[in-house]
Short mmCIF file of C-alpha atoms and ligand atoms in Angstrom, two decimals:
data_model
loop_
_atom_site.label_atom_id
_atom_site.label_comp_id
_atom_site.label_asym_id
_atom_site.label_seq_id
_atom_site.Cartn_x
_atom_site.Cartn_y
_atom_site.Cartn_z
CA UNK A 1 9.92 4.71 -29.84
CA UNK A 2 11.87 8.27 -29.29
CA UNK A 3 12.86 8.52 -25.67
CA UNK A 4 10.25 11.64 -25.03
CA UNK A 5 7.51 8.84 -25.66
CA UNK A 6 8.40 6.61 -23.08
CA UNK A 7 7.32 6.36 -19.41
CA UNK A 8 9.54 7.95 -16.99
CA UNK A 9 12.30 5.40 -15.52
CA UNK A 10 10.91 4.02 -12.21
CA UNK A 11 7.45 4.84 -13.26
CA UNK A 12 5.38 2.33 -14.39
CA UNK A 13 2.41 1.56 -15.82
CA UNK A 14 -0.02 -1.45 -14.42
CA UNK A 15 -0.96 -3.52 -17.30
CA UNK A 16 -4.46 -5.04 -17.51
CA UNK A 17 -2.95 -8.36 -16.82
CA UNK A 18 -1.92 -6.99 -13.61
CA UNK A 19 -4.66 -4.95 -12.37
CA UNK A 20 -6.72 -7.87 -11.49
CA UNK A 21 -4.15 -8.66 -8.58
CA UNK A 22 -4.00 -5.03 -7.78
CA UNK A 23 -8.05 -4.66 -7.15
CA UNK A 24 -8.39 -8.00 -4.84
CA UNK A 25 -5.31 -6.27 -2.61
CA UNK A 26 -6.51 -3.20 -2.44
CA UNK A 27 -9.88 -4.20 -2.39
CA UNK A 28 -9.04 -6.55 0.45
CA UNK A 29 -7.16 -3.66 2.35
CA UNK A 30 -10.34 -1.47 1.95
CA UNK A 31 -12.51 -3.83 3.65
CA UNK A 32 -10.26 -5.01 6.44
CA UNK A 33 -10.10 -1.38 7.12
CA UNK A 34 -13.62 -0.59 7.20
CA UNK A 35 -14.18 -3.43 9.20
CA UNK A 36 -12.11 -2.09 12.07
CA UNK A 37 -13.77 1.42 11.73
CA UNK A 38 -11.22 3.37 9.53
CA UNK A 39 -12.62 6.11 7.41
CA UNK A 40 -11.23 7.06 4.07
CA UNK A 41 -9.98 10.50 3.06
CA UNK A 42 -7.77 11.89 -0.20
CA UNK A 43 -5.31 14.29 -0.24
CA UNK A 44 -3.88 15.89 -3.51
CA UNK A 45 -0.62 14.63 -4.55
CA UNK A 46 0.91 17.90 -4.78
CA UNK A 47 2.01 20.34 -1.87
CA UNK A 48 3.65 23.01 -1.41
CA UNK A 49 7.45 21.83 -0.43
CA UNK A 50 7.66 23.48 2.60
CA UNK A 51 4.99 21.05 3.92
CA UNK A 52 7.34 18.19 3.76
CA UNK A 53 10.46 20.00 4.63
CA UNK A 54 9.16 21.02 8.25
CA UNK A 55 7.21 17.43 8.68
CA UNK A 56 9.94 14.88 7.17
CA UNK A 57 13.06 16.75 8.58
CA UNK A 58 15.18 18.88 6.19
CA UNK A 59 17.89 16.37 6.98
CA UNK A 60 16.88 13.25 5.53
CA UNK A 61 17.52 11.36 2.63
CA UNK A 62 13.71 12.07 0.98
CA UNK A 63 13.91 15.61 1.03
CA UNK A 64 17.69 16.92 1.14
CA UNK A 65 17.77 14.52 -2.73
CA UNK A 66 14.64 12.36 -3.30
CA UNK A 67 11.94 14.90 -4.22
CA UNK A 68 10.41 15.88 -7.21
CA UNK A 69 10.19 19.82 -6.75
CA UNK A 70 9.36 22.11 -9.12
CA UNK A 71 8.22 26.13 -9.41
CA UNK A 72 4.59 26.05 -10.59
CA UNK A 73 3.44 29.24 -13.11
CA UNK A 74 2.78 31.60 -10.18
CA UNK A 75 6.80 31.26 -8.79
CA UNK A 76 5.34 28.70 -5.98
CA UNK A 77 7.71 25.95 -5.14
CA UNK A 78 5.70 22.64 -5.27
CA UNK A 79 6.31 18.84 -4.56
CA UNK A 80 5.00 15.79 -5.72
CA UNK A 81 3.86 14.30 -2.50
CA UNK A 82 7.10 11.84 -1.53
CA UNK A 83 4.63 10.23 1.76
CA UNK A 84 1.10 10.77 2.44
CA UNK A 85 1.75 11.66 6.94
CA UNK A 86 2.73 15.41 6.34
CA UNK A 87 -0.59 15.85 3.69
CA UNK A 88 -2.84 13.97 6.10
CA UNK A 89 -1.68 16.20 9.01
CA UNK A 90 -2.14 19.38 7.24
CA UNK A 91 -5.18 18.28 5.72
CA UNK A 92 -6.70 17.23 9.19
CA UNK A 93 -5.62 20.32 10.73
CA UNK A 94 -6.74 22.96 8.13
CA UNK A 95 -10.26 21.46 8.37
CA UNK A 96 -9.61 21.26 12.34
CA UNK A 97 -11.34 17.68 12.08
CA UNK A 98 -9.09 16.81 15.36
CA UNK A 99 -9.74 19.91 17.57
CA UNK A 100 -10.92 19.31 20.99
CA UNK A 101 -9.44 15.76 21.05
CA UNK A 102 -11.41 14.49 18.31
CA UNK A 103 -9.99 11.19 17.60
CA UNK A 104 -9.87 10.53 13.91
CA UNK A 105 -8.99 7.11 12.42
CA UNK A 106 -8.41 8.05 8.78
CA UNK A 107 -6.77 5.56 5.57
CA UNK A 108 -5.44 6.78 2.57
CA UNK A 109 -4.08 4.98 -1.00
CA UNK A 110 -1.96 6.67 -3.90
CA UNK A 111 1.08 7.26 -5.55
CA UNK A 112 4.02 8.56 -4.29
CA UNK A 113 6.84 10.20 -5.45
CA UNK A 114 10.53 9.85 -5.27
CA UNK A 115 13.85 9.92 -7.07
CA UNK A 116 15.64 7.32 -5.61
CA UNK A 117 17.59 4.83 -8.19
CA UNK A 118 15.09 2.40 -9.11
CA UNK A 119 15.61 -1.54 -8.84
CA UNK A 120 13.23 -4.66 -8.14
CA UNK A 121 10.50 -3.41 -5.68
CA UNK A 122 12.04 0.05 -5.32
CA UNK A 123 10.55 2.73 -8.09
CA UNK A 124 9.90 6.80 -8.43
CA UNK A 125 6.43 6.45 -8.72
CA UNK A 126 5.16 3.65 -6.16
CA UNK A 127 1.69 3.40 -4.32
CA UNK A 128 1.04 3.19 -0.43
CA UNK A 129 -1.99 1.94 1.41
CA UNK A 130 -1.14 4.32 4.64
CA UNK A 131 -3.35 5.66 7.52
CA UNK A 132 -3.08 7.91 10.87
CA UNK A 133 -4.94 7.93 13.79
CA UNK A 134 -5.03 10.91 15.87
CA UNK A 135 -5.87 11.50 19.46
CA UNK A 136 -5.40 8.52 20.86
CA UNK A 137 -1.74 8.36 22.92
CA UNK A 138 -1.86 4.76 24.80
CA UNK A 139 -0.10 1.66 23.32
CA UNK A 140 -3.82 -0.05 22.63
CA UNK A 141 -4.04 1.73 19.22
CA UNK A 142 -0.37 1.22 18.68
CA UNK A 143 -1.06 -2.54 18.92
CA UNK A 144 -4.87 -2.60 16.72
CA UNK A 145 -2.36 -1.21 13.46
CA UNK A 146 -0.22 -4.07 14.26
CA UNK A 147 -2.93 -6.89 14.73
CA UNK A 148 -4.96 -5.00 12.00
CA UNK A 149 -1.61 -5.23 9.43
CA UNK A 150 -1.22 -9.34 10.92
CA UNK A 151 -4.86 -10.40 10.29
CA UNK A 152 -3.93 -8.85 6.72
CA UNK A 153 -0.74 -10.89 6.00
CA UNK A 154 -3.36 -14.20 7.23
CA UNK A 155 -5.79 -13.24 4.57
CA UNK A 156 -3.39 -12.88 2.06
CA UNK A 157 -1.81 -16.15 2.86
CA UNK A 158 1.77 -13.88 3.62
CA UNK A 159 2.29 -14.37 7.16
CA UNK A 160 5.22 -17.11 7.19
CA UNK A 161 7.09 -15.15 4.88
CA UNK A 162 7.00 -11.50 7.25
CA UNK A 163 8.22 -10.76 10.25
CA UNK A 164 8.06 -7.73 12.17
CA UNK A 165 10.82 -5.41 14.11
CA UNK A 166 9.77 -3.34 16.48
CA UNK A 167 11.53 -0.72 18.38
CA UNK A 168 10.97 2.92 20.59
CA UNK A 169 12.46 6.25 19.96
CA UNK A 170 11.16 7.54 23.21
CA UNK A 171 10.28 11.00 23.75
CA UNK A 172 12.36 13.75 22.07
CA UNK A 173 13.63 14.89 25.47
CA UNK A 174 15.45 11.20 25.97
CA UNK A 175 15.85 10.75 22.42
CA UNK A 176 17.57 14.16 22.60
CA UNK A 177 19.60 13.30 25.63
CA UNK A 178 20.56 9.46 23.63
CA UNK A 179 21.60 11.72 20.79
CA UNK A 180 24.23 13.80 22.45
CA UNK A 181 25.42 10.37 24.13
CA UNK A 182 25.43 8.69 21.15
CA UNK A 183 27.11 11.65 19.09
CA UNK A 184 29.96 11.82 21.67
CA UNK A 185 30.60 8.21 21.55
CA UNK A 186 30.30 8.67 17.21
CA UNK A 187 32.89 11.78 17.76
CA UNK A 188 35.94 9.81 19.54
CA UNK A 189 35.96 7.01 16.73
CA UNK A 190 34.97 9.32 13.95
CA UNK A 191 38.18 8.24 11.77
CA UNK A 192 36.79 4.99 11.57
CA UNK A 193 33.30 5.62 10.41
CA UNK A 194 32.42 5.60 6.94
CA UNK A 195 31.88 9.77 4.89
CA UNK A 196 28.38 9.12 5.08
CA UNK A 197 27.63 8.44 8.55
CA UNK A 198 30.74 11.59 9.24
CA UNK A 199 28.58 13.46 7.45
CA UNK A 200 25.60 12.00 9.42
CA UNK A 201 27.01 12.48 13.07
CA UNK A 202 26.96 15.99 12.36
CA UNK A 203 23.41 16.31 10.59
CA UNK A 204 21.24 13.45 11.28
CA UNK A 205 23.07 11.37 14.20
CA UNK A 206 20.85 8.60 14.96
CA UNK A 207 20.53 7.73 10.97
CA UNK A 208 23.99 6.23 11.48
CA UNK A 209 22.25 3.39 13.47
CA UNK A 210 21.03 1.90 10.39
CA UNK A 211 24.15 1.94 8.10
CA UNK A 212 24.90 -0.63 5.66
CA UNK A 213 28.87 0.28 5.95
CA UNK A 214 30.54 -2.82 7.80
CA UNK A 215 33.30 -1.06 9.55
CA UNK A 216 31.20 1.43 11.07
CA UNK A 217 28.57 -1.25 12.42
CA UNK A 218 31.30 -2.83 14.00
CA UNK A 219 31.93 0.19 15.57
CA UNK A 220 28.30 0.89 16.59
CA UNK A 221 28.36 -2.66 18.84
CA UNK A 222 29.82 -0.84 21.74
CA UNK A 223 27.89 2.72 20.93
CA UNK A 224 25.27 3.69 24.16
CA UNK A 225 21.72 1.88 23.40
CA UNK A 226 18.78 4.02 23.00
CA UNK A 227 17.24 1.51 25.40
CA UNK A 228 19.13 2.56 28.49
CA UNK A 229 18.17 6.51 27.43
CA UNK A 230 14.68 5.70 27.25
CA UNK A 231 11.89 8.18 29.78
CA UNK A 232 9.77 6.08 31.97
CA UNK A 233 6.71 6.82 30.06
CA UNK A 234 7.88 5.65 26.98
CA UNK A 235 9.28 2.59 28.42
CA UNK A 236 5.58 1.51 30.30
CA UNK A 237 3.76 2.38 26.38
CA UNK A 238 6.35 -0.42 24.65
CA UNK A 239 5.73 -2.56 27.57
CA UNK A 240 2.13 -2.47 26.99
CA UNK A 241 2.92 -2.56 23.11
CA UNK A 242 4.25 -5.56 23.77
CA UNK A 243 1.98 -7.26 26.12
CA UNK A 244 -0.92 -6.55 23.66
CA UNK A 245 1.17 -8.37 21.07
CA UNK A 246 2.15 -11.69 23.40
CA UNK A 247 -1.64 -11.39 24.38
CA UNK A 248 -2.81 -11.81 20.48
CA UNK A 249 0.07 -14.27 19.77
CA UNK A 250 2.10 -12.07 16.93
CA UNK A 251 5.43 -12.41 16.89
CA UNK A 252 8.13 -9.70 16.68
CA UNK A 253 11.84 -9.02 17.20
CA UNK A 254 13.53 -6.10 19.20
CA UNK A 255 15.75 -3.70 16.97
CA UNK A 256 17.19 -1.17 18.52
CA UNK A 257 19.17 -0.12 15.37
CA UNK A 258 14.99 0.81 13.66
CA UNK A 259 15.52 4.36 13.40
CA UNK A 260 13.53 4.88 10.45
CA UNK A 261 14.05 7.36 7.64
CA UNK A 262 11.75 10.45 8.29
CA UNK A 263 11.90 12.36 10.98
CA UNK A 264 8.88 12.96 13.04
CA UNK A 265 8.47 9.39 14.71
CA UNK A 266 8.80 9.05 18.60
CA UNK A 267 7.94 6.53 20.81
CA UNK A 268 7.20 2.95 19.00
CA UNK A 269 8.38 2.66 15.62
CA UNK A 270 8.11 -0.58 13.76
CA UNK A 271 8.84 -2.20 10.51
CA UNK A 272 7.25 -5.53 8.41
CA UNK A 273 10.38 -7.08 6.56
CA UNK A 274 10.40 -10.18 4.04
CA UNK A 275 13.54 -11.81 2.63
CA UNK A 276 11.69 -12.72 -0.14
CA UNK A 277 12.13 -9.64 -2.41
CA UNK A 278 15.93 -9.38 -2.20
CA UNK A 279 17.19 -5.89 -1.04
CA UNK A 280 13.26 -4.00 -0.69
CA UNK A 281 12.33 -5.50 1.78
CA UNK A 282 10.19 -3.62 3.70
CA UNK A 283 6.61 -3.99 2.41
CA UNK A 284 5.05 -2.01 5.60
CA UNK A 285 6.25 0.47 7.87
CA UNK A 286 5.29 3.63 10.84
CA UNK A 287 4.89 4.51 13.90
CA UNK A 288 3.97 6.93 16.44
CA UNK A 289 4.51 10.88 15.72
CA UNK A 290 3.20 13.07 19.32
CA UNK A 291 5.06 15.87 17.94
CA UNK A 292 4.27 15.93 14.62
CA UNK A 293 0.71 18.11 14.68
CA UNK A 294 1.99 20.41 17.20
CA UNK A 295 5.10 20.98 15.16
CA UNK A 296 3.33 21.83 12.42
CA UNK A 297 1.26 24.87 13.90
CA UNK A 298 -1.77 22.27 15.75
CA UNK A 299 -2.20 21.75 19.29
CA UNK A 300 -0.38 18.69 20.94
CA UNK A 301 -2.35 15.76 18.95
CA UNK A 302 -0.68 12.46 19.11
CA UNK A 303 -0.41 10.62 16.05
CA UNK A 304 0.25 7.05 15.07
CA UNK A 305 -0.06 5.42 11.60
CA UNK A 306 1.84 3.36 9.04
CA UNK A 307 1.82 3.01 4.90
CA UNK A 308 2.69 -0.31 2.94
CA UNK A 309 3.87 -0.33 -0.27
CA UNK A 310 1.34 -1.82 -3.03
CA UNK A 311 3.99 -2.96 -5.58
CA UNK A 312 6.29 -4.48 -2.78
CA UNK A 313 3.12 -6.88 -1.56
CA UNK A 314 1.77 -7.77 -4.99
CA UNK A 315 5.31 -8.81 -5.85
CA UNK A 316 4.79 -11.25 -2.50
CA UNK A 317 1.55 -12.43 -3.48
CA UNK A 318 3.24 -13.04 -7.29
CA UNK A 319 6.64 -14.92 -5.62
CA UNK A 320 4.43 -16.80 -3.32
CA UNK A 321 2.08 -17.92 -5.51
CA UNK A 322 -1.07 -16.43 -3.48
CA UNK A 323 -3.14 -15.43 -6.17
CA UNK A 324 -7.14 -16.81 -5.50
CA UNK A 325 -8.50 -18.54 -8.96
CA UNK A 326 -11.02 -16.23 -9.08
CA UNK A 327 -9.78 -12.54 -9.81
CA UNK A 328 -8.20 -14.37 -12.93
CA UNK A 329 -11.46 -15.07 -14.42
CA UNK A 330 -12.98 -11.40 -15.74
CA UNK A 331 -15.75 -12.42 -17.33
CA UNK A 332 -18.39 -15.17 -16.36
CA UNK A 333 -20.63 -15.57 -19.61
CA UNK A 334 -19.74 -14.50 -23.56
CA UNK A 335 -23.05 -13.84 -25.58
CA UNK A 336 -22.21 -14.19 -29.63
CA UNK A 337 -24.74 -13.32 -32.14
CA UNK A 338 -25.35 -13.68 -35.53
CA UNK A 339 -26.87 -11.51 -38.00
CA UNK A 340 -28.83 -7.86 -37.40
CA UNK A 341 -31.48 -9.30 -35.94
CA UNK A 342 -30.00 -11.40 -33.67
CA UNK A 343 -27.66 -8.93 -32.95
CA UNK A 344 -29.93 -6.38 -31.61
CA UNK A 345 -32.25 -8.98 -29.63
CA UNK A 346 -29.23 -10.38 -28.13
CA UNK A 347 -28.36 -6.53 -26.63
CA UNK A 348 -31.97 -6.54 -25.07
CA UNK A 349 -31.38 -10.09 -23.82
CA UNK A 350 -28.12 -8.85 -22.26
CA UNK A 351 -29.70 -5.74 -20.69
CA UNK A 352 -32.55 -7.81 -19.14
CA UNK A 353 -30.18 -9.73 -17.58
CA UNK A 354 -28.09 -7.46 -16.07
CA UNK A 355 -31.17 -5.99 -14.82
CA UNK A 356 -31.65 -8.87 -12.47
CA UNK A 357 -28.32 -9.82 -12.16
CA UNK A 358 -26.15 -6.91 -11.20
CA UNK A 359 -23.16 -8.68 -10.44
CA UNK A 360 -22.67 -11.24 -13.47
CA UNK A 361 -20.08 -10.83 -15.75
CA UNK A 362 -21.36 -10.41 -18.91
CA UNK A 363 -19.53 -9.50 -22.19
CA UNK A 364 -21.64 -9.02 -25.69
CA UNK A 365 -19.35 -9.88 -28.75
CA UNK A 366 -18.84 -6.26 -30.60
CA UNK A 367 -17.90 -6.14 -33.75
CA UNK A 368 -20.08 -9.00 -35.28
CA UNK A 369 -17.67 -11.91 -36.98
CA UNK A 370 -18.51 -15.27 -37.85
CA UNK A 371 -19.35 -18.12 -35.92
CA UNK A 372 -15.58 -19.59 -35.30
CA UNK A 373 -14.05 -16.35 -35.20
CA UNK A 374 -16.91 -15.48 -32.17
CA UNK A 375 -16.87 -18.37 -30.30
CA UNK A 376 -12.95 -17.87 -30.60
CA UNK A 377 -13.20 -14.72 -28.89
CA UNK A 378 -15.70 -16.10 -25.97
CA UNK A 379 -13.00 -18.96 -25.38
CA UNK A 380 -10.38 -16.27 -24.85
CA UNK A 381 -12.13 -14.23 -22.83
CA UNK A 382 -11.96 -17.10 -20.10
CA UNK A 383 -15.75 -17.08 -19.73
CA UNK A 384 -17.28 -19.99 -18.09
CA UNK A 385 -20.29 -19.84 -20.79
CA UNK A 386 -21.23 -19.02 -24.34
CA UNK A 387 -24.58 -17.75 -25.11
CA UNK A 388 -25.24 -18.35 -28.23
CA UNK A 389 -28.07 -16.94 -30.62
CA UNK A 390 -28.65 -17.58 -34.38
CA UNK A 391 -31.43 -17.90 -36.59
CA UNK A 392 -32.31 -21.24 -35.09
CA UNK A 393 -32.65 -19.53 -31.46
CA UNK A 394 -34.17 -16.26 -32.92
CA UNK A 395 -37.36 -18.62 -34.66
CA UNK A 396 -37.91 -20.12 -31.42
CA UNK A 397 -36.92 -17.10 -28.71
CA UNK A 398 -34.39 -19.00 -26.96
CA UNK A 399 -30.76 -19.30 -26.14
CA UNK A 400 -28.32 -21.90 -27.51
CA UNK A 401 -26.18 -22.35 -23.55
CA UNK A 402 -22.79 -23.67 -24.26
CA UNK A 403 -20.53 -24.54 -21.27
CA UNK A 404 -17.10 -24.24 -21.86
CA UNK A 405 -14.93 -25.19 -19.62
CA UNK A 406 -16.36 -28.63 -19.98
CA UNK A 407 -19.41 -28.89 -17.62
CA UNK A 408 -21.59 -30.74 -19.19
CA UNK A 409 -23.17 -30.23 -22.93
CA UNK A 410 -25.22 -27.24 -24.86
CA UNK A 411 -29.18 -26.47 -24.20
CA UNK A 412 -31.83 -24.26 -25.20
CA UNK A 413 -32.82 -21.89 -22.64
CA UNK A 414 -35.75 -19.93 -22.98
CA UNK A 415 -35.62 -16.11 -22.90
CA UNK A 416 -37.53 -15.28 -19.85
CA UNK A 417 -35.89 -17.90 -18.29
CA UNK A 418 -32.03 -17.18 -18.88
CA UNK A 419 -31.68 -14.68 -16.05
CA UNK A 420 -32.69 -17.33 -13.52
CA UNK A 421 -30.75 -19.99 -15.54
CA UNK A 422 -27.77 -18.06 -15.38
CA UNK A 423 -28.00 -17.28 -11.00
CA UNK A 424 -28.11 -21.07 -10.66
CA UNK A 425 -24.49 -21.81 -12.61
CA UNK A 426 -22.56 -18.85 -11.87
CA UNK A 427 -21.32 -17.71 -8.55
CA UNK A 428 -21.40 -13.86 -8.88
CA UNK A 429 -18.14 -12.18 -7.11
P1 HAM B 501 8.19 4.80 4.44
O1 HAM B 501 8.94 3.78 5.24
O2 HAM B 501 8.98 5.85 3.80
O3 HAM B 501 7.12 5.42 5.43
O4 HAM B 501 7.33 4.07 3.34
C1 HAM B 501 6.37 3.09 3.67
C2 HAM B 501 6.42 1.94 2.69
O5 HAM B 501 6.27 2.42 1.34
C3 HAM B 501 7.74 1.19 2.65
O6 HAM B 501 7.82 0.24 3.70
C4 HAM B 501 7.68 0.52 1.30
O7 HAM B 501 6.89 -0.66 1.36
C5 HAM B 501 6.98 1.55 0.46
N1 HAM B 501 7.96 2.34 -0.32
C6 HAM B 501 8.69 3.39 0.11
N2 HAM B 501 9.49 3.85 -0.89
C7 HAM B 501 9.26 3.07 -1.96
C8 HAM B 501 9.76 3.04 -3.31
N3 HAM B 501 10.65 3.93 -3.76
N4 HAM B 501 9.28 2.09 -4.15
C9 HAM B 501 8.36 1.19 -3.73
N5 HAM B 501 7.85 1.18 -2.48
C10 HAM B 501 8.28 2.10 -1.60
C11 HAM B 501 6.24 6.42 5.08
O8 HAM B 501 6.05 6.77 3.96
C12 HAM B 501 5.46 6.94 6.25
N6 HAM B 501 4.60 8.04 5.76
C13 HAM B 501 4.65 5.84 6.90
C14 HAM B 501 3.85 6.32 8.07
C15 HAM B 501 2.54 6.66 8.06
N7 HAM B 501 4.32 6.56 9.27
C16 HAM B 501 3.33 7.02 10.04
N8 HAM B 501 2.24 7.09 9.31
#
């Protein structure tokens, strides 16, 4: 196929073999989160850029060479959305759904955009489960996105195989003040730091916390810690992020190197890690943004949220082997038919059915075929049961019932009686 007829590199499509796995996560997300009171809302996937270049920082890697920007017909320059926080902000505040302190507990799920260089769990189009919470300032909700993201990893059978980092940026006076402390330490070794983090000390300081480059690490273990820098308030909220933790039992581990990538965090930031993707390892990620809403033209709202990436944690549930039995089954009963007649009593039959059962999967053979070539199809379909109806079953209005997946051996089922036949030996999802 030419090269104009192919998806984009790093954008993929989900096959129908894989969307299965991709409903019972997201589907699973959706209910944990309206269990704990989280509302949904969509934003559009394009902005205009500006929106992300005052909320993500003009000095970070997503916008200064990760976005996809383009003019649109009227000369306006647009982006496809590279994070969902700057849309949910300006989306809350232009319908001024968190004036007077309204607290707001919103989700979102998409795709996102970015070019970075695509590998195993790292693509230009990717999706994110995310949310925000607004108007709520005191380590409590800080901790319910943690606990809420733990009791996911239990459901999903992931939780050995995570682990979560936690740090806090403090306020941006002390971050501010840990900055010029940090940059003056950066300055009298510069010669030994790597071009990107030189190039960082003057844009984008504390970024050069979380370099890969070896020889400027080494230089970082003597550097001032943000720890010693941080205000007293911030200090009592990660206390009391942490106590909340210790109280629930989840684990976690201190880094003070968690910077994070976009710019608007203060206060806690934190980050869900597996080593069992190789390099992407980060399936979840967030924190708290206080200055965020203001910044953008609001009043003072404090923010908090987090997004996880959907490919990163189906790949987990694919490495780890926790896929439940029964999202692979798509279809719980095959009807075949054979001849006009049949054909068109067997569509009633199937209609009547779903009448009164709602949920049961039930596929009607299309495009007629013989009996082998049929009952073929109803095999493949990984149905649990054929329903079969020929001339025998038209003469005497019933149904020939064919297990089979081996549980036990064909009967004749009556027509008014199939519905409640069929709610006895299926369990309907
Ligand atoms: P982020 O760390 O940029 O944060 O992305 C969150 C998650 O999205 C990552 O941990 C990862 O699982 C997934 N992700 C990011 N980039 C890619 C990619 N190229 N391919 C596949 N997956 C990816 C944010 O986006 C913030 N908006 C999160 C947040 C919400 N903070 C506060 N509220």
């Amino acid at each position: 196929m030419s090269k104009s007829l192919q998806a984009i590199r790093g954008m993929n499509d989900i096959l129908p073999e894989q969307t299965p796995l991709w409903r019972y996560f997201e589907g699973t997300v959706a209910r944990l989160l309206d269990n704990y009171g989280y509302k949904q809302i969509r934003m559009p996937i394009v902005e205009f850029t500006e929106l992300f270049k005052r909320s993500i920082g003009e000095v970070t890697d997503i916008v200064e060479k990760e976005m996809y920007t383009f003019e649109d017909r009227n000369g306006d320059s647009l982006t496809l959305r590279p994070e969902g926080t700057a849309a949910c902000v300006r989306a809350v505040l232009e319908h001024g759904i968190t004036g007077g302190g309204q607290v707001q507990k919103l989700w979102y799920i998409g795709p996102m955009f970015r070019h970075e260089r695509p590998q195993k769990g790292r693509y230009r189009q990717f999706h994110q489960i995310g949310l925000e919470v607004f108007n709520l300032d005191g380590p409590d909700i800080d901790a319910e996105l943690i606990i809420m993201t733990w009791r996911l990893w239990g459901e999903l059978g992931i939780r050995d195989a995570v682990k979560l980092e936690l740090n806090s940026l403090g306020t941006s006076e002390s971050r501010g003040r840990y900055r010029e402390a940090l940059v003056e330490y950066l300055s009298a070794h510069h010669d030994k730091l790597d071009e990107d983090s030189q190039r960082r000390l003057k844009t984008n300081p504390l970024r050069v916390l979380d370099t890969k480059n070896a020889d400027t690490q080494a230089v970082l273990v003597d550097a001032p810690k943000m720890a010693d820098y941080l205000d007293d308030e911030s200090r009592a909220h990660f206390e009391g992020l942490k106590a909340r933790l210790d109280a629930v039992g989840i684990p976690y581990v201190l880094n003070p190197k968690l910077v994070r990538g976009l710019d608007y965090y203060s206060k806690t930031v934190f980050e869900w890690v597996t080593d069992k993707l190789g390099a992407q390892g980060t399936v979840c990620a967030g924190g708290r943004y206080d200055g965020l809403v203001e910044q953008m033209g609001g009043k003072p709202t404090p923010g908090v949220g987090f997004a996880m990436g959907i490919e990163r944690l189906v790949l987990m549930l694919e490495t780890l082997e926790q896929i439940p039995q029964e999202i692979a089954r798509q279809v719980d009963v095959y009807l075949c038919a054979f001849g006009e007649e049949a054909e068109l009593a067997g569509l009633a039959l199937a209609e009547r059915v779903r009448n009164e059962l709602p949920n049961l999967r039930l596929q009607v053979n299309a495009g007629a075929g013989s009996f082998k070539s049929q009952f073929k199809k109803a095999d493949k379909s990984g149905a649990l049961y054929a329903l079969i109806l020929g001339d025998d079953e038209m003469a005497q209005q019933v149904v020939g019932f064919k297990p089979l997946r081996g549980q036990g051996e064909q009967q004749s089922i009556a027509w008014d009686a199939l519905a409640a036949h069929l709610a006895t030996c299926v369990v309907q999802g």
